[in-house]
Tab-separated table of C-alpha atoms in Angstrom:
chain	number	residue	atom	x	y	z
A	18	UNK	CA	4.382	-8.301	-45.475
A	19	UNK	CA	7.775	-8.455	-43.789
A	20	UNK	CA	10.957	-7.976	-45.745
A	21	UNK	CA	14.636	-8.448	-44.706
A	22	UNK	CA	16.918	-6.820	-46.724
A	23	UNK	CA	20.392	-7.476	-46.689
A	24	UNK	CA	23.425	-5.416	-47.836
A	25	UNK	CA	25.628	-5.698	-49.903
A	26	UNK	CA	24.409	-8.718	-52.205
A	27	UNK	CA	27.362	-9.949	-53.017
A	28	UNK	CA	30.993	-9.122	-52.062
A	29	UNK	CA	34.562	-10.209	-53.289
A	30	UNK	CA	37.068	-9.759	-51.343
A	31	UNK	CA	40.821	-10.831	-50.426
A	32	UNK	CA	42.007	-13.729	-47.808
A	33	UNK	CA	42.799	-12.262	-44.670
A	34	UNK	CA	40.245	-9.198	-44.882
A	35	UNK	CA	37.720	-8.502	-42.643
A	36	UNK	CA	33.976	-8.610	-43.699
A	37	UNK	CA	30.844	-6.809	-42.766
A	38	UNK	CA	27.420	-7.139	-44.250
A	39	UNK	CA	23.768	-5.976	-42.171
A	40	UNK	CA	20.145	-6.689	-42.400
A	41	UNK	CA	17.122	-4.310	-41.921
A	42	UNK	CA	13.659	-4.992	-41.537
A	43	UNK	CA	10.298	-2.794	-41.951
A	44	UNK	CA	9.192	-4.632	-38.666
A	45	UNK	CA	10.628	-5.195	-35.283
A	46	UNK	CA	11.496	-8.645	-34.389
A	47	UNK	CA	12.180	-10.724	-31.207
A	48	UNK	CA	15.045	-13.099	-32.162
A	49	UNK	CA	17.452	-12.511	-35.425
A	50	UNK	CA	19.515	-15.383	-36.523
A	51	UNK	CA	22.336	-15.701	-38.934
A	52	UNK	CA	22.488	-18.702	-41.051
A	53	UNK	CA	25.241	-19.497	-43.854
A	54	UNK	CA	24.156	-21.579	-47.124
A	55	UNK	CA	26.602	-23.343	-49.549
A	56	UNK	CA	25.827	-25.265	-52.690
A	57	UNK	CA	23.252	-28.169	-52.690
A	58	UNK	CA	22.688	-27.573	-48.679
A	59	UNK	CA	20.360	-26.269	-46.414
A	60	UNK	CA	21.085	-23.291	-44.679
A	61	UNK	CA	23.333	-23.826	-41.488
A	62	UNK	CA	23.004	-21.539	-38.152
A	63	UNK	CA	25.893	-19.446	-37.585
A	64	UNK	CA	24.892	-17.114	-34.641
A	65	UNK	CA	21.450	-16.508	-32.587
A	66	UNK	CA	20.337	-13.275	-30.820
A	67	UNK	CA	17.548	-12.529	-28.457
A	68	UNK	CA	18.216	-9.334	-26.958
A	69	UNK	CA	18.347	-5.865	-28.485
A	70	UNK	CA	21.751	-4.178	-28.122
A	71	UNK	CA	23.089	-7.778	-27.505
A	72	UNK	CA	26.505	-8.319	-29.132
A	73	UNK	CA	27.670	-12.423	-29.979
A	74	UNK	CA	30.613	-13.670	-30.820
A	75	UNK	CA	31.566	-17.200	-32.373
A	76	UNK	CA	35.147	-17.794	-33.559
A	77	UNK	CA	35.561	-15.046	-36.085
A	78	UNK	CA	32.160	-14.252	-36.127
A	79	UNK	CA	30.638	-11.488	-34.715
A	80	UNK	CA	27.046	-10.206	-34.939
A	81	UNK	CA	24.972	-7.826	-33.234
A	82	UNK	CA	20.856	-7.350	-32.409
A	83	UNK	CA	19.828	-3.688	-33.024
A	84	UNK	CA	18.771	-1.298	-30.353
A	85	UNK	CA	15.259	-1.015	-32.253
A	86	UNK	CA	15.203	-4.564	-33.056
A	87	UNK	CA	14.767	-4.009	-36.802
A	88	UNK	CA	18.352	-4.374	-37.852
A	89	UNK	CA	21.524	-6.811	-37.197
A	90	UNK	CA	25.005	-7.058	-39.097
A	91	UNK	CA	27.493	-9.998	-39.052
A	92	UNK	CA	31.116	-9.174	-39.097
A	93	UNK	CA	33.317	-11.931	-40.297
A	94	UNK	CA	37.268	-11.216	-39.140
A	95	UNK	CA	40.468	-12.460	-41.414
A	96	UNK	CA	38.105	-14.177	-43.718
A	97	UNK	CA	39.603	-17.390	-45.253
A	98	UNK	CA	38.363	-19.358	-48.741
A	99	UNK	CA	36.033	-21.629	-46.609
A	100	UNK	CA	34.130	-18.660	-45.829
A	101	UNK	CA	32.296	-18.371	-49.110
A	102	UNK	CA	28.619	-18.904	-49.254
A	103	UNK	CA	25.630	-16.752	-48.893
A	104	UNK	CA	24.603	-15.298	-45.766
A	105	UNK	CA	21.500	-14.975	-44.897
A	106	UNK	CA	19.748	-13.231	-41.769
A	107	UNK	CA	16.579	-14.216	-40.376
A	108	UNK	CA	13.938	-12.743	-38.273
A	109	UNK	CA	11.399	-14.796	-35.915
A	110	UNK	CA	9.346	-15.354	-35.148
A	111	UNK	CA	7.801	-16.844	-38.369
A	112	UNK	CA	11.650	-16.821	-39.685
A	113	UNK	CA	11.564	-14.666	-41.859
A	114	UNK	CA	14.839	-14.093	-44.391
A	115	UNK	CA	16.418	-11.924	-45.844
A	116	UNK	CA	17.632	-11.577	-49.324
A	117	UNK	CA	21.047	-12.952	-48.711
A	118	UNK	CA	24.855	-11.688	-49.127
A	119	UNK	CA	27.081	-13.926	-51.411
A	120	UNK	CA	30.517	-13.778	-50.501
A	121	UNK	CA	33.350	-14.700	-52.591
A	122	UNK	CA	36.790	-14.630	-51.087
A	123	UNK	CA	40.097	-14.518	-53.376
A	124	UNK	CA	43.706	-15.872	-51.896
B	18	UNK	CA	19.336	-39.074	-35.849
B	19	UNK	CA	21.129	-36.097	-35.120
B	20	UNK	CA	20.166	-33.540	-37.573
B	21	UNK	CA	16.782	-32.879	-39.736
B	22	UNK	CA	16.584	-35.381	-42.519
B	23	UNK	CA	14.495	-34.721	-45.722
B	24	UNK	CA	13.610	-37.077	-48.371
B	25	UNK	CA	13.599	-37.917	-50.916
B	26	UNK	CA	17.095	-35.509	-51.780
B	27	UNK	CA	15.747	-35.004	-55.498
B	28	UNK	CA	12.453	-35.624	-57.068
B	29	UNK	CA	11.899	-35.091	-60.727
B	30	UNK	CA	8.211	-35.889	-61.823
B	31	UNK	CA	5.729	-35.000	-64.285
B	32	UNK	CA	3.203	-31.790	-64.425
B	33	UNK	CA	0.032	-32.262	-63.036
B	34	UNK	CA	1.165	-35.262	-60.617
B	35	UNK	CA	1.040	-35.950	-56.856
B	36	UNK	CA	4.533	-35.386	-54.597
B	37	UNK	CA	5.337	-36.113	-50.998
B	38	UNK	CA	8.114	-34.531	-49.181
B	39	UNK	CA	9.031	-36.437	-46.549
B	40	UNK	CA	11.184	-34.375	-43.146
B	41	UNK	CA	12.052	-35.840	-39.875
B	42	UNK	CA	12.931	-33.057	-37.479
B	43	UNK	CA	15.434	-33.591	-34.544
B	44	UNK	CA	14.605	-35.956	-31.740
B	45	UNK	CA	12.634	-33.692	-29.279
B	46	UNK	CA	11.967	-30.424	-31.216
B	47	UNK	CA	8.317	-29.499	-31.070
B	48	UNK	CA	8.789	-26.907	-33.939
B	49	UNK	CA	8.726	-27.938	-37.205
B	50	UNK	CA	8.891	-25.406	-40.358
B	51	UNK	CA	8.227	-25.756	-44.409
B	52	UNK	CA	9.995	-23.107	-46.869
B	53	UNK	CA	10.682	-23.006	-50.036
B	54	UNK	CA	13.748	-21.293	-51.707
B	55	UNK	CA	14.093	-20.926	-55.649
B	56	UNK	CA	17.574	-20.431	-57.099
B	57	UNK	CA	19.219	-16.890	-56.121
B	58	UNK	CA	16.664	-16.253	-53.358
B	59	UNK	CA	16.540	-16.491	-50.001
B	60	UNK	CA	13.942	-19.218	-48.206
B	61	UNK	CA	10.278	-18.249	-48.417
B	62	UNK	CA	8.201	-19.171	-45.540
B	63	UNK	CA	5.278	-22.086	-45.820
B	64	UNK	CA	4.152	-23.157	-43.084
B	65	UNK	CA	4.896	-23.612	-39.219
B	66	UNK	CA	3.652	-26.320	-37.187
B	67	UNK	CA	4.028	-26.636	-32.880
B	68	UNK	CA	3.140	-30.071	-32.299
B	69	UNK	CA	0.857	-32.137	-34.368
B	70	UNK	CA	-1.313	-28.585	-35.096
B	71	UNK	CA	-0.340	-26.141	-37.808
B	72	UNK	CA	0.018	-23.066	-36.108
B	73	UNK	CA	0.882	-20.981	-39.034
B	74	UNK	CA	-0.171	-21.892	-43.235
B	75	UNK	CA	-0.336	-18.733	-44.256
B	76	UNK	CA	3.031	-18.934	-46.741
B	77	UNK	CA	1.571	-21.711	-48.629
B	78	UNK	CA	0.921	-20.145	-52.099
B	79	UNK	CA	-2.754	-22.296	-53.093
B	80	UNK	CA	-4.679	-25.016	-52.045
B	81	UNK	CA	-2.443	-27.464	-54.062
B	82	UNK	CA	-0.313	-27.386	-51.215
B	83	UNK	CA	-0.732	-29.362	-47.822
B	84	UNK	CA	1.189	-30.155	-44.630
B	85	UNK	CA	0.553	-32.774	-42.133
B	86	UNK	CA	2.093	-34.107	-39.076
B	87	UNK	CA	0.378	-36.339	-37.474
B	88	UNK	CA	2.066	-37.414	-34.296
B	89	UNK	CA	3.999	-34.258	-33.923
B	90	UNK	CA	7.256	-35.575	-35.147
B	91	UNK	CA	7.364	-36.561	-38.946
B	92	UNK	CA	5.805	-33.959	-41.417
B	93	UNK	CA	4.883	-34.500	-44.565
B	94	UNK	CA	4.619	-31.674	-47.526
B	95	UNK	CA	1.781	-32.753	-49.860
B	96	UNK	CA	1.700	-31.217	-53.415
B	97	UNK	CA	-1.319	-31.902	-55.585
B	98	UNK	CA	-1.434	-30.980	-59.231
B	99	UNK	CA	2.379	-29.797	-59.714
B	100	UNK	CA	3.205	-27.429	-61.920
B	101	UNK	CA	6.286	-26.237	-63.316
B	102	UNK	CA	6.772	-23.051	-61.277
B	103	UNK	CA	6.838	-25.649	-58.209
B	104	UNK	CA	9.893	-26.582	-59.231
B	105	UNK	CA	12.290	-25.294	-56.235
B	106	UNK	CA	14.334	-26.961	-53.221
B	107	UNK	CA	12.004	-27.725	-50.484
B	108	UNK	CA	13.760	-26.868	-47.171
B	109	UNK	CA	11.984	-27.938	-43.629
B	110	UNK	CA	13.734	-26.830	-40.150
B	111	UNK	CA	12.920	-27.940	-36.249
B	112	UNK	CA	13.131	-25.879	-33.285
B	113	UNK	CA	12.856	-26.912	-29.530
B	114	UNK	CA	9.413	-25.426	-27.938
B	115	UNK	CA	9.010	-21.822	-28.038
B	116	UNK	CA	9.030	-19.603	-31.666
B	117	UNK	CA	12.535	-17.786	-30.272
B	118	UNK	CA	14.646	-20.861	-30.114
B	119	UNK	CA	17.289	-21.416	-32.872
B	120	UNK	CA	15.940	-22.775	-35.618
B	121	UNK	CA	18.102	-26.240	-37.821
B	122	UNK	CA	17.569	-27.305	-40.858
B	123	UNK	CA	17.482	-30.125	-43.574
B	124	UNK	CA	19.672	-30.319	-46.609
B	125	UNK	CA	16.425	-30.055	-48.850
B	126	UNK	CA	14.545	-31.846	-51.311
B	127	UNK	CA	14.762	-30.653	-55.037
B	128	UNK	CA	11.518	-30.875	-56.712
B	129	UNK	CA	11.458	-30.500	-60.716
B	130	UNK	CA	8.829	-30.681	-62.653
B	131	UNK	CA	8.822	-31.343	-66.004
């Protein structure tokens, strides 16, 4: 079947600090979508793509939709505390996700 | 209401009864999805419905398992027979028409059985 998997799995890292994590797949997909989960809640949509090579921005997040469609990362610039969670990436068009990438940030 | 509601928000019940998980997608979104995501993983795909037809069961695990929505709104995650490895947070998520739209989801229901 298809599998996401995301890099790293977890990350700590310092207030202010830029993050980037990514997201492979063994098949090509048609829309990736990045989606951030905290405690006790369901997983909230952070930034869509639809086009490969296309690059999105929202706030201080960036991501981008691979060239062959079977990879995307998320950048995340001057990360503050309210950034922790896990991220997860997702594939559709079944939505598919991936394994996830907990991120802990430290003032 | 704005956003996809689930209920109940936790169910606890015994091994070997009947559940219902209720979800009530956003006003207008023809896509309606089921997953289910144990602790430390990521959400596992159950089933996808377009409309009031399930166009795609094949993540649900057995035949204990059953989704229904009736008048292409409200769905409605049947569970026969629970056992204890169903215990997980039940997660379901509506998209407007068309697979490649964005995709919004519910806070969950956690199931435990005991």
């Amino acid at each position: 079947g298809q599998q996401l998997n995301q890099s790293p799995q977890s990350m700590f890292i310092q207030e202010g600090e830029d993050v980037s994590m990514n997201c492979t797949s063994s098949s090509i997909f048609n829309t990736w979508l990045w989606y951030k989960q905290e405690p006790g809640e369901g997983p909230v949509l952070l930034i869509a793509l639809y086009k490969a090579g296309e690059l999105t921005s929202n706030g201080r997040l960036t991501a981008q939709f691979g060239i062959t469609r079977k990879d995307s990362f998320l950048n995340i610039s001057a990360s503050i505390p309210s950034d922790v969670g896990i991220y997860f990436c997702a594939g559709r068009d079944k939505l598919t996700f991936g394994t996830g990438t907990r991120l802990q940030v430290t003032l | 209401g704005a956003g996809v509601s689930q209920t109940p928000s936790n169910k606890v019940t015994e091994k070997g009864k009947y559940v219902e998980l209720r979800c009530d997608p956003i006003s207008g979104h023809t896509a309606l999805y089921w997953y289910r995501q144990s602790l430390g993983q990521g959400p596992e795909f159950l089933i996808y419905f377009q409309g009031t037809g399930a166009a795609d069961d094949s993540g649900l695990p057995n035949d204990r398992f059953f989704a229904v929505r009736p008048e292409g709104s409200v769905s409605t995650l049947k569970i026969q027979r629970t056992e204890r490895g169903d215990s997980a947070v039940y997660l379901c998520a509506s998209s407007p028409e068309g697979r490649a739209n964005s995709a919004f989801f519910g806070q969950g229901t956690r199931l435990t059985v005991v």
